[in-house]
Protein backbone atom coordinates (compact mmCIF):
# COMPACT_ATOMS: atom_id res chain seq x y z
CA UNK A 1 0.00 0.00 0.00
CA UNK A 2 2.34 2.72 -1.25
CA UNK A 3 1.45 6.39 -1.47
CA UNK A 4 1.28 8.20 -4.80
CA UNK A 5 4.69 9.77 -4.10
CA UNK A 6 6.27 6.42 -3.20
CA UNK A 7 4.90 4.72 -6.32
CA UNK A 8 6.33 7.56 -8.40
CA UNK A 9 9.74 7.22 -6.67
CA UNK A 10 9.79 3.44 -7.20
CA UNK A 11 8.83 3.74 -10.86
CA UNK A 12 11.53 6.33 -11.59
CA UNK A 13 14.19 4.74 -9.33
CA UNK A 14 17.37 3.75 -11.15
CA UNK A 15 17.42 0.58 -8.98
CA UNK A 16 13.77 -0.48 -9.15
CA UNK A 17 11.41 0.65 -11.95
CA UNK A 18 13.81 2.60 -14.19
CA UNK A 19 10.85 4.27 -15.98
CA UNK A 20 11.04 7.86 -17.27
CA UNK A 21 9.28 10.64 -15.34
CA UNK A 22 6.77 10.98 -18.17
CA UNK A 23 5.92 7.24 -18.06
CA UNK A 24 5.63 7.34 -14.27
CA UNK A 25 3.30 10.36 -14.35
CA UNK A 26 1.11 8.62 -16.94
CA UNK A 27 0.87 5.50 -14.74
CA UNK A 28 0.01 7.55 -11.63
CA UNK A 29 -2.78 9.35 -13.49
CA UNK A 30 -4.22 6.09 -14.81
CA UNK A 31 -4.21 4.56 -11.32
CA UNK A 32 -6.55 7.37 -10.25
CA UNK A 33 -5.30 7.27 -6.64
CA UNK A 34 -6.51 9.65 -3.95
CA UNK A 35 -4.16 12.55 -3.24
CA UNK A 36 -2.12 10.38 -0.86
CA UNK A 37 -2.67 6.68 -0.31
CA UNK A 38 -2.02 4.90 2.97
CA UNK A 39 1.73 4.70 3.38
CA UNK A 40 3.62 1.52 4.18
CA UNK A 41 4.96 1.84 7.71
CA UNK A 42 6.95 -0.68 9.75
CA UNK A 43 6.45 -3.34 7.10
CA UNK A 44 8.04 -5.15 4.18
CA UNK A 45 7.06 -4.36 0.61
CA UNK A 46 8.77 -7.10 -1.37
CA UNK A 47 12.45 -7.08 -0.32
CA UNK A 48 12.26 -3.50 0.95
CA UNK A 49 11.40 -2.34 4.47
CA UNK A 50 9.56 0.88 5.29
CA UNK A 51 10.13 2.47 8.69
CA UNK A 52 7.64 4.17 11.02
CA UNK A 53 8.05 7.46 9.13
CA UNK A 54 7.19 5.73 5.84
CA UNK A 55 10.75 6.03 4.51
CA UNK A 56 12.60 3.08 3.00
CA UNK A 57 15.30 1.73 5.35
CA UNK A 58 18.89 1.59 4.05
CA UNK A 59 22.12 0.19 5.49
CA UNK A 60 20.54 -0.85 8.78
CA UNK A 61 18.93 -3.61 10.83
CA UNK A 62 15.14 -3.69 10.53
CA UNK A 63 12.08 -5.65 11.66
CA UNK A 64 13.17 -6.02 15.27
CA UNK A 65 16.85 -6.30 14.35
CA UNK A 66 16.37 -9.63 12.58
CA UNK A 67 17.11 -8.54 9.00
CA UNK A 68 19.61 -6.24 7.30
CA UNK A 69 18.99 -4.02 4.26
CA UNK A 70 21.74 -2.72 1.97
CA UNK A 71 22.47 0.74 0.54
CA UNK A 72 19.65 0.28 -1.98
CA UNK A 73 17.23 -0.75 0.76
CA UNK A 74 17.11 -4.39 -0.33
CA UNK A 75 17.12 -7.30 2.11
CA UNK A 76 20.56 -8.97 2.23
CA UNK A 77 20.77 -12.78 2.10
CA UNK A 78 23.67 -15.20 2.66
CA UNK A 79 26.33 -12.56 3.34
CA UNK A 80 28.39 -10.83 6.02
CA UNK A 81 26.92 -7.44 6.89
CA UNK A 82 27.39 -4.44 9.18
CA UNK A 83 31.15 -4.22 8.70
CA UNK A 84 31.51 -8.00 8.47
CA UNK A 85 30.50 -8.52 12.10
CA UNK A 86 27.22 -10.36 11.49
CA UNK A 87 26.07 -13.03 9.04
CA UNK A 88 22.61 -13.20 7.51
CA UNK A 89 21.40 -16.56 6.22
CA UNK A 90 19.69 -17.42 2.94
CA UNK A 91 16.30 -16.44 4.40
CA UNK A 92 17.71 -13.05 5.41
CA UNK A 93 17.66 -13.66 9.17
CA UNK A 94 20.68 -12.95 11.36
CA UNK A 95 22.56 -16.16 12.24
CA UNK A 96 23.11 -16.83 15.95
CA UNK A 97 25.19 -19.39 17.86
CA UNK A 98 26.24 -21.51 14.87
CA UNK A 99 28.87 -22.13 12.21
CA UNK A 100 28.23 -20.08 9.07
CA UNK A 101 29.70 -19.22 5.68
CA UNK A 102 30.42 -22.84 4.77
CA UNK A 103 31.60 -23.69 8.29
CA UNK A 104 34.48 -21.19 8.13
CA UNK A 105 33.35 -18.95 10.99
CA UNK A 106 31.35 -19.16 14.18
CA UNK A 107 28.90 -16.51 15.40
CA UNK A 108 27.90 -16.21 19.06
CA UNK A 109 24.50 -15.96 20.75
CA UNK A 110 24.46 -12.23 19.93
CA UNK A 111 25.26 -12.94 16.26
CA UNK A 112 28.76 -11.43 16.41
CA UNK A 113 31.54 -13.21 14.51
CA UNK A 114 33.86 -14.98 16.96
CA UNK A 115 37.65 -14.59 16.75
CA UNK A 116 39.66 -17.42 15.22
CA UNK A 117 40.87 -18.44 18.67
CA UNK A 118 37.35 -19.51 19.53
CA UNK A 119 37.24 -21.62 16.39
CA UNK A 120 40.38 -23.37 17.64
CA UNK A 121 38.64 -24.14 20.94
CA UNK A 122 35.92 -25.97 19.03
CA UNK A 123 38.46 -28.24 17.34
CA UNK A 124 40.23 -28.91 20.65
CA UNK A 125 36.87 -29.80 22.22
CA UNK A 126 36.10 -32.17 19.35
CA UNK A 127 39.48 -33.93 19.68
CA UNK A 128 38.99 -34.26 23.44
CA UNK A 129 35.52 -35.71 22.85
CA UNK A 130 36.97 -38.26 20.41
CA UNK A 131 39.49 -39.48 22.98
CA UNK A 132 36.84 -39.70 25.72
CA UNK A 133 34.55 -41.59 23.37
CA UNK A 134 37.17 -44.14 22.34
CA UNK A 135 38.36 -44.85 25.91
CA UNK A 136 35.40 -44.22 28.23
CA UNK A 137 32.41 -44.92 25.91
CA UNK A 138 30.29 -42.21 27.50
CA UNK A 139 26.68 -41.22 26.97
CA UNK A 140 25.99 -37.94 25.16
CA UNK A 141 24.95 -36.19 28.38
CA UNK A 142 27.95 -37.44 30.34
CA UNK A 143 30.30 -36.39 27.53
CA UNK A 144 28.79 -32.89 27.46
CA UNK A 145 29.15 -32.58 31.25
CA UNK A 146 32.76 -33.78 31.10
CA UNK A 147 33.69 -31.24 28.41
CA UNK A 148 32.09 -28.29 30.22
CA UNK A 149 33.69 -29.43 33.50
CA UNK A 150 37.03 -29.29 31.68
CA UNK A 151 36.47 -25.62 30.93
CA UNK A 152 35.04 -25.73 27.41
CA UNK A 153 32.20 -23.34 26.66
CA UNK A 154 28.72 -24.84 26.32
CA UNK A 155 28.72 -24.00 22.59
CA UNK A 156 32.14 -25.67 22.10
CA UNK A 157 30.94 -28.78 23.95
CA UNK A 158 27.78 -28.89 21.86
CA UNK A 159 29.80 -28.45 18.65
CA UNK A 160 32.03 -31.40 19.65
CA UNK A 161 29.01 -33.63 20.31
CA UNK A 162 27.32 -32.57 17.05
CA UNK A 163 30.44 -33.44 15.02
CA UNK A 164 31.57 -36.56 16.90
CA UNK A 165 29.26 -39.03 15.13
CA UNK A 166 29.39 -41.35 18.14
CA UNK A 167 27.32 -44.53 18.39
CA UNK A 168 25.79 -44.07 21.84
CA UNK A 169 23.89 -47.37 21.66
CA UNK A 170 27.22 -49.16 21.18
CA UNK A 171 28.63 -47.16 24.09
CA UNK A 172 25.68 -48.22 26.25
CA UNK A 173 26.35 -51.89 25.41
CA UNK A 174 30.06 -51.62 26.28
CA UNK A 175 29.20 -49.85 29.54
CA UNK A 176 26.55 -52.48 30.39
CA UNK A 177 29.13 -55.26 29.91
CA UNK A 178 31.49 -53.41 32.26
CA UNK A 179 28.75 -53.08 34.91
CA UNK A 180 27.96 -56.78 34.63
CA UNK A 181 31.60 -57.89 34.77
CA UNK A 182 32.71 -55.62 37.61
CA UNK A 183 29.57 -55.45 39.73
CA UNK A 184 27.63 -58.66 38.89
CA UNK A 185 24.40 -56.71 38.42
CA UNK A 186 21.00 -58.04 37.34
CA UNK A 187 19.36 -56.93 34.09
CA UNK A 188 17.13 -54.47 35.99
CA UNK A 189 20.07 -53.05 37.93
CA UNK A 190 22.14 -52.61 34.76
CA UNK A 191 19.21 -50.73 33.16
CA UNK A 192 18.87 -48.50 36.22
CA UNK A 193 22.60 -47.73 36.25
CA UNK A 194 22.65 -46.93 32.53
CA UNK A 195 19.68 -44.54 32.71
CA UNK A 196 20.65 -43.01 36.06
CA UNK A 197 21.21 -39.24 35.89
CA UNK A 198 24.16 -39.77 38.27
CA UNK A 199 25.86 -42.79 36.67
CA UNK A 200 25.38 -43.72 33.00
CA UNK A 201 23.17 -40.86 31.82
CA UNK A 202 22.10 -42.88 28.74
CA UNK A 203 18.64 -42.51 27.22
CA UNK A 204 16.04 -45.26 27.77
CA UNK A 205 16.27 -46.20 24.09
CA UNK A 206 20.07 -46.61 24.29
PDB file of C-alpha atoms in Angstrom:
ATOM      1  CA  UNK A   1       0.000   0.000   0.000  1.00  0.00           C
ATOM      2  CA  UNK A   2       2.336   2.716  -1.253  1.00  0.00           C
ATOM      3  CA  UNK A   3       1.454   6.394  -1.467  1.00  0.00           C
ATOM      4  CA  UNK A   4       1.285   8.197  -4.800  1.00  0.00           C
ATOM      5  CA  UNK A   5       4.688   9.766  -4.101  1.00  0.00           C
ATOM      6  CA  UNK A   6       6.270   6.420  -3.201  1.00  0.00           C
ATOM      7  CA  UNK A   7       4.897   4.719  -6.325  1.00  0.00           C
ATOM      8  CA  UNK A   8       6.335   7.556  -8.399  1.00  0.00           C
ATOM      9  CA  UNK A   9       9.740   7.217  -6.673  1.00  0.00           C
ATOM     10  CA  UNK A  10       9.791   3.442  -7.199  1.00  0.00           C
ATOM     11  CA  UNK A  11       8.831   3.742 -10.859  1.00  0.00           C
ATOM     12  CA  UNK A  12      11.535   6.328 -11.590  1.00  0.00           C
ATOM     13  CA  UNK A  13      14.186   4.739  -9.331  1.00  0.00           C
ATOM     14  CA  UNK A  14      17.373   3.751 -11.146  1.00  0.00           C
ATOM     15  CA  UNK A  15      17.418   0.583  -8.983  1.00  0.00           C
ATOM     16  CA  UNK A  16      13.766  -0.483  -9.150  1.00  0.00           C
ATOM     17  CA  UNK A  17      11.413   0.648 -11.945  1.00  0.00           C
ATOM     18  CA  UNK A  18      13.815   2.603 -14.190  1.00  0.00           C
ATOM     19  CA  UNK A  19      10.850   4.271 -15.984  1.00  0.00           C
ATOM     20  CA  UNK A  20      11.038   7.856 -17.269  1.00  0.00           C
ATOM     21  CA  UNK A  21       9.276  10.638 -15.337  1.00  0.00           C
ATOM     22  CA  UNK A  22       6.772  10.976 -18.173  1.00  0.00           C
ATOM     23  CA  UNK A  23       5.925   7.240 -18.059  1.00  0.00           C
ATOM     24  CA  UNK A  24       5.633   7.341 -14.273  1.00  0.00           C
ATOM     25  CA  UNK A  25       3.299  10.361 -14.352  1.00  0.00           C
ATOM     26  CA  UNK A  26       1.113   8.615 -16.941  1.00  0.00           C
ATOM     27  CA  UNK A  27       0.870   5.503 -14.737  1.00  0.00           C
ATOM     28  CA  UNK A  28       0.008   7.549 -11.632  1.00  0.00           C
ATOM     29  CA  UNK A  29      -2.782   9.349 -13.494  1.00  0.00           C
ATOM     30  CA  UNK A  30      -4.221   6.089 -14.812  1.00  0.00           C
ATOM     31  CA  UNK A  31      -4.212   4.563 -11.318  1.00  0.00           C
ATOM     32  CA  UNK A  32      -6.545   7.369 -10.247  1.00  0.00           C
ATOM     33  CA  UNK A  33      -5.298   7.267  -6.641  1.00  0.00           C
ATOM     34  CA  UNK A  34      -6.506   9.652  -3.951  1.00  0.00           C
ATOM     35  CA  UNK A  35      -4.156  12.552  -3.236  1.00  0.00           C
ATOM     36  CA  UNK A  36      -2.122  10.383  -0.856  1.00  0.00           C
ATOM     37  CA  UNK A  37      -2.672   6.682  -0.311  1.00  0.00           C
ATOM     38  CA  UNK A  38      -2.016   4.896   2.970  1.00  0.00           C
ATOM     39  CA  UNK A  39       1.734   4.698   3.377  1.00  0.00           C
ATOM     40  CA  UNK A  40       3.618   1.516   4.175  1.00  0.00           C
ATOM     41  CA  UNK A  41       4.965   1.836   7.714  1.00  0.00           C
ATOM     42  CA  UNK A  42       6.953  -0.683   9.753  1.00  0.00           C
ATOM     43  CA  UNK A  43       6.452  -3.343   7.101  1.00  0.00           C
ATOM     44  CA  UNK A  44       8.036  -5.155   4.184  1.00  0.00           C
ATOM     45  CA  UNK A  45       7.065  -4.362   0.609  1.00  0.00           C
ATOM     46  CA  UNK A  46       8.772  -7.104  -1.368  1.00  0.00           C
ATOM     47  CA  UNK A  47      12.449  -7.082  -0.323  1.00  0.00           C
ATOM     48  CA  UNK A  48      12.263  -3.497   0.951  1.00  0.00           C
ATOM     49  CA  UNK A  49      11.397  -2.339   4.469  1.00  0.00           C
ATOM     50  CA  UNK A  50       9.563   0.879   5.285  1.00  0.00           C
ATOM     51  CA  UNK A  51      10.131   2.468   8.691  1.00  0.00           C
ATOM     52  CA  UNK A  52       7.644   4.168  11.016  1.00  0.00           C
ATOM     53  CA  UNK A  53       8.052   7.458   9.133  1.00  0.00           C
ATOM     54  CA  UNK A  54       7.193   5.732   5.841  1.00  0.00           C
ATOM     55  CA  UNK A  55      10.752   6.035   4.505  1.00  0.00           C
ATOM     56  CA  UNK A  56      12.602   3.083   3.002  1.00  0.00           C
ATOM     57  CA  UNK A  57      15.299   1.727   5.352  1.00  0.00           C
ATOM     58  CA  UNK A  58      18.887   1.592   4.046  1.00  0.00           C
ATOM     59  CA  UNK A  59      22.124   0.194   5.492  1.00  0.00           C
ATOM     60  CA  UNK A  60      20.545  -0.846   8.782  1.00  0.00           C
ATOM     61  CA  UNK A  61      18.929  -3.609  10.832  1.00  0.00           C
ATOM     62  CA  UNK A  62      15.139  -3.690  10.535  1.00  0.00           C
ATOM     63  CA  UNK A  63      12.084  -5.645  11.659  1.00  0.00           C
ATOM     64  CA  UNK A  64      13.173  -6.020  15.274  1.00  0.00           C
ATOM     65  CA  UNK A  65      16.853  -6.303  14.347  1.00  0.00           C
ATOM     66  CA  UNK A  66      16.367  -9.626  12.580  1.00  0.00           C
ATOM     67  CA  UNK A  67      17.106  -8.541   9.003  1.00  0.00           C
ATOM     68  CA  UNK A  68      19.614  -6.239   7.298  1.00  0.00           C
ATOM     69  CA  UNK A  69      18.989  -4.024   4.260  1.00  0.00           C
ATOM     70  CA  UNK A  70      21.743  -2.716   1.967  1.00  0.00           C
ATOM     71  CA  UNK A  71      22.467   0.741   0.539  1.00  0.00           C
ATOM     72  CA  UNK A  72      19.645   0.280  -1.982  1.00  0.00           C
ATOM     73  CA  UNK A  73      17.227  -0.748   0.758  1.00  0.00           C
ATOM     74  CA  UNK A  74      17.110  -4.387  -0.334  1.00  0.00           C
ATOM     75  CA  UNK A  75      17.122  -7.303   2.111  1.00  0.00           C
ATOM     76  CA  UNK A  76      20.564  -8.973   2.234  1.00  0.00           C
ATOM     77  CA  UNK A  77      20.775 -12.779   2.097  1.00  0.00           C
ATOM     78  CA  UNK A  78      23.667 -15.202   2.659  1.00  0.00           C
ATOM     79  CA  UNK A  79      26.334 -12.559   3.344  1.00  0.00           C
ATOM     80  CA  UNK A  80      28.388 -10.834   6.024  1.00  0.00           C
ATOM     81  CA  UNK A  81      26.916  -7.435   6.887  1.00  0.00           C
ATOM     82  CA  UNK A  82      27.391  -4.437   9.185  1.00  0.00           C
ATOM     83  CA  UNK A  83      31.145  -4.220   8.705  1.00  0.00           C
ATOM     84  CA  UNK A  84      31.513  -8.004   8.470  1.00  0.00           C
ATOM     85  CA  UNK A  85      30.505  -8.524  12.104  1.00  0.00           C
ATOM     86  CA  UNK A  86      27.219 -10.356  11.486  1.00  0.00           C
ATOM     87  CA  UNK A  87      26.074 -13.027   9.042  1.00  0.00           C
ATOM     88  CA  UNK A  88      22.608 -13.201   7.515  1.00  0.00           C
ATOM     89  CA  UNK A  89      21.402 -16.556   6.219  1.00  0.00           C
ATOM     90  CA  UNK A  90      19.688 -17.423   2.936  1.00  0.00           C
ATOM     91  CA  UNK A  91      16.300 -16.443   4.396  1.00  0.00           C
ATOM     92  CA  UNK A  92      17.714 -13.045   5.413  1.00  0.00           C
ATOM     93  CA  UNK A  93      17.663 -13.662   9.167  1.00  0.00           C
ATOM     94  CA  UNK A  94      20.675 -12.948  11.363  1.00  0.00           C
ATOM     95  CA  UNK A  95      22.556 -16.158  12.241  1.00  0.00           C
ATOM     96  CA  UNK A  96      23.109 -16.835  15.946  1.00  0.00           C
ATOM     97  CA  UNK A  97      25.191 -19.395  17.864  1.00  0.00           C
ATOM     98  CA  UNK A  98      26.236 -21.514  14.868  1.00  0.00           C
ATOM     99  CA  UNK A  99      28.869 -22.131  12.209  1.00  0.00           C
ATOM    100  CA  UNK A 100      28.230 -20.085   9.067  1.00  0.00           C
ATOM    101  CA  UNK A 101      29.700 -19.224   5.677  1.00  0.00           C
ATOM    102  CA  UNK A 102      30.424 -22.843   4.773  1.00  0.00           C
ATOM    103  CA  UNK A 103      31.603 -23.691   8.294  1.00  0.00           C
ATOM    104  CA  UNK A 104      34.482 -21.189   8.128  1.00  0.00           C
ATOM    105  CA  UNK A 105      33.355 -18.946  10.985  1.00  0.00           C
ATOM    106  CA  UNK A 106      31.352 -19.157  14.185  1.00  0.00           C
ATOM    107  CA  UNK A 107      28.897 -16.506  15.399  1.00  0.00           C
ATOM    108  CA  UNK A 108      27.896 -16.208  19.056  1.00  0.00           C
ATOM    109  CA  UNK A 109      24.500 -15.959  20.754  1.00  0.00           C
ATOM    110  CA  UNK A 110      24.459 -12.231  19.931  1.00  0.00           C
ATOM    111  CA  UNK A 111      25.260 -12.935  16.265  1.00  0.00           C
ATOM    112  CA  UNK A 112      28.763 -11.425  16.414  1.00  0.00           C
ATOM    113  CA  UNK A 113      31.540 -13.210  14.507  1.00  0.00           C
ATOM    114  CA  UNK A 114      33.863 -14.979  16.961  1.00  0.00           C
ATOM    115  CA  UNK A 115      37.649 -14.594  16.748  1.00  0.00           C
ATOM    116  CA  UNK A 116      39.663 -17.419  15.220  1.00  0.00           C
ATOM    117  CA  UNK A 117      40.871 -18.438  18.675  1.00  0.00           C
ATOM    118  CA  UNK A 118      37.346 -19.511  19.531  1.00  0.00           C
ATOM    119  CA  UNK A 119      37.239 -21.624  16.391  1.00  0.00           C
ATOM    120  CA  UNK A 120      40.384 -23.365  17.643  1.00  0.00           C
ATOM    121  CA  UNK A 121      38.644 -24.139  20.937  1.00  0.00           C
ATOM    122  CA  UNK A 122      35.918 -25.974  19.030  1.00  0.00           C
ATOM    123  CA  UNK A 123      38.460 -28.240  17.340  1.00  0.00           C
ATOM    124  CA  UNK A 124      40.228 -28.909  20.650  1.00  0.00           C
ATOM    125  CA  UNK A 125      36.866 -29.800  22.223  1.00  0.00           C
ATOM    126  CA  UNK A 126      36.105 -32.170  19.346  1.00  0.00           C
ATOM    127  CA  UNK A 127      39.481 -33.930  19.678  1.00  0.00           C
ATOM    128  CA  UNK A 128      38.990 -34.256  23.440  1.00  0.00           C
ATOM    129  CA  UNK A 129      35.520 -35.709  22.850  1.00  0.00           C
ATOM    130  CA  UNK A 130      36.971 -38.263  20.409  1.00  0.00           C
ATOM    131  CA  UNK A 131      39.488 -39.476  22.984  1.00  0.00           C
ATOM    132  CA  UNK A 132      36.844 -39.705  25.722  1.00  0.00           C
ATOM    133  CA  UNK A 133      34.545 -41.590  23.370  1.00  0.00           C
ATOM    134  CA  UNK A 134      37.170 -44.144  22.340  1.00  0.00           C
ATOM    135  CA  UNK A 135      38.357 -44.853  25.909  1.00  0.00           C
ATOM    136  CA  UNK A 136      35.400 -44.220  28.228  1.00  0.00           C
ATOM    137  CA  UNK A 137      32.412 -44.919  25.906  1.00  0.00           C
ATOM    138  CA  UNK A 138      30.287 -42.211  27.503  1.00  0.00           C
ATOM    139  CA  UNK A 139      26.677 -41.220  26.972  1.00  0.00           C
ATOM    140  CA  UNK A 140      25.986 -37.944  25.160  1.00  0.00           C
ATOM    141  CA  UNK A 141      24.949 -36.189  28.383  1.00  0.00           C
ATOM    142  CA  UNK A 142      27.955 -37.444  30.336  1.00  0.00           C
ATOM    143  CA  UNK A 143      30.297 -36.393  27.535  1.00  0.00           C
ATOM    144  CA  UNK A 144      28.791 -32.891  27.462  1.00  0.00           C
ATOM    145  CA  UNK A 145      29.146 -32.583  31.250  1.00  0.00           C
ATOM    146  CA  UNK A 146      32.759 -33.776  31.105  1.00  0.00           C
ATOM    147  CA  UNK A 147      33.692 -31.239  28.415  1.00  0.00           C
ATOM    148  CA  UNK A 148      32.090 -28.288  30.223  1.00  0.00           C
ATOM    149  CA  UNK A 149      33.690 -29.429  33.497  1.00  0.00           C
ATOM    150  CA  UNK A 150      37.032 -29.293  31.677  1.00  0.00           C
ATOM    151  CA  UNK A 151      36.471 -25.618  30.931  1.00  0.00           C
ATOM    152  CA  UNK A 152      35.041 -25.735  27.414  1.00  0.00           C
ATOM    153  CA  UNK A 153      32.195 -23.341  26.663  1.00  0.00           C
ATOM    154  CA  UNK A 154      28.721 -24.839  26.321  1.00  0.00           C
ATOM    155  CA  UNK A 155      28.717 -24.002  22.594  1.00  0.00           C
ATOM    156  CA  UNK A 156      32.138 -25.667  22.096  1.00  0.00           C
ATOM    157  CA  UNK A 157      30.940 -28.777  23.949  1.00  0.00           C
ATOM    158  CA  UNK A 158      27.776 -28.886  21.859  1.00  0.00           C
ATOM    159  CA  UNK A 159      29.805 -28.454  18.655  1.00  0.00           C
ATOM    160  CA  UNK A 160      32.029 -31.405  19.654  1.00  0.00           C
ATOM    161  CA  UNK A 161      29.008 -33.633  20.310  1.00  0.00           C
ATOM    162  CA  UNK A 162      27.322 -32.574  17.053  1.00  0.00           C
ATOM    163  CA  UNK A 163      30.435 -33.438  15.017  1.00  0.00           C
ATOM    164  CA  UNK A 164      31.572 -36.557  16.897  1.00  0.00           C
ATOM    165  CA  UNK A 165      29.262 -39.035  15.132  1.00  0.00           C
ATOM    166  CA  UNK A 166      29.395 -41.352  18.143  1.00  0.00           C
ATOM    167  CA  UNK A 167      27.316 -44.527  18.391  1.00  0.00           C
ATOM    168  CA  UNK A 168      25.789 -44.066  21.838  1.00  0.00           C
ATOM    169  CA  UNK A 169      23.894 -47.369  21.655  1.00  0.00           C
ATOM    170  CA  UNK A 170      27.216 -49.160  21.183  1.00  0.00           C
ATOM    171  CA  UNK A 171      28.630 -47.155  24.088  1.00  0.00           C
ATOM    172  CA  UNK A 172      25.678 -48.225  26.248  1.00  0.00           C
ATOM    173  CA  UNK A 173      26.346 -51.892  25.407  1.00  0.00           C
ATOM    174  CA  UNK A 174      30.056 -51.620  26.279  1.00  0.00           C
ATOM    175  CA  UNK A 175      29.195 -49.855  29.536  1.00  0.00           C
ATOM    176  CA  UNK A 176      26.549 -52.479  30.390  1.00  0.00           C
ATOM    177  CA  UNK A 177      29.132 -55.256  29.913  1.00  0.00           C
ATOM    178  CA  UNK A 178      31.494 -53.409  32.265  1.00  0.00           C
ATOM    179  CA  UNK A 179      28.753 -53.075  34.906  1.00  0.00           C
ATOM    180  CA  UNK A 180      27.962 -56.781  34.631  1.00  0.00           C
ATOM    181  CA  UNK A 181      31.597 -57.889  34.766  1.00  0.00           C
ATOM    182  CA  UNK A 182      32.707 -55.624  37.606  1.00  0.00           C
ATOM    183  CA  UNK A 183      29.573 -55.447  39.728  1.00  0.00           C
ATOM    184  CA  UNK A 184      27.630 -58.659  38.890  1.00  0.00           C
ATOM    185  CA  UNK A 185      24.398 -56.706  38.420  1.00  0.00           C
ATOM    186  CA  UNK A 186      21.002 -58.043  37.341  1.00  0.00           C
ATOM    187  CA  UNK A 187      19.356 -56.928  34.085  1.00  0.00           C
ATOM    188  CA  UNK A 188      17.126 -54.473  35.989  1.00  0.00           C
ATOM    189  CA  UNK A 189      20.070 -53.052  37.931  1.00  0.00           C
ATOM    190  CA  UNK A 190      22.143 -52.606  34.757  1.00  0.00           C
ATOM    191  CA  UNK A 191      19.213 -50.725  33.164  1.00  0.00           C
ATOM    192  CA  UNK A 192      18.874 -48.497  36.223  1.00  0.00           C
ATOM    193  CA  UNK A 193      22.603 -47.727  36.250  1.00  0.00           C
ATOM    194  CA  UNK A 194      22.646 -46.934  32.530  1.00  0.00           C
ATOM    195  CA  UNK A 195      19.684 -44.537  32.706  1.00  0.00           C
ATOM    196  CA  UNK A 196      20.646 -43.007  36.060  1.00  0.00           C
ATOM    197  CA  UNK A 197      21.214 -39.238  35.888  1.00  0.00           C
ATOM    198  CA  UNK A 198      24.165 -39.768  38.269  1.00  0.00           C
ATOM    199  CA  UNK A 199      25.862 -42.788  36.667  1.00  0.00           C
ATOM    200  CA  UNK A 200      25.383 -43.721  33.000  1.00  0.00           C
ATOM    201  CA  UNK A 201      23.166 -40.862  31.820  1.00  0.00           C
ATOM    202  CA  UNK A 202      22.103 -42.877  28.739  1.00  0.00           C
ATOM    203  CA  UNK A 203      18.637 -42.513  27.222  1.00  0.00           C
ATOM    204  CA  UNK A 204      16.045 -45.265  27.771  1.00  0.00           C
ATOM    205  CA  UNK A 205      16.268 -46.203  24.090  1.00  0.00           C
ATOM    206  CA  UNK A 206      20.073 -46.612  24.289  1.00  0.00           C
TER     207      UNK A 206
END
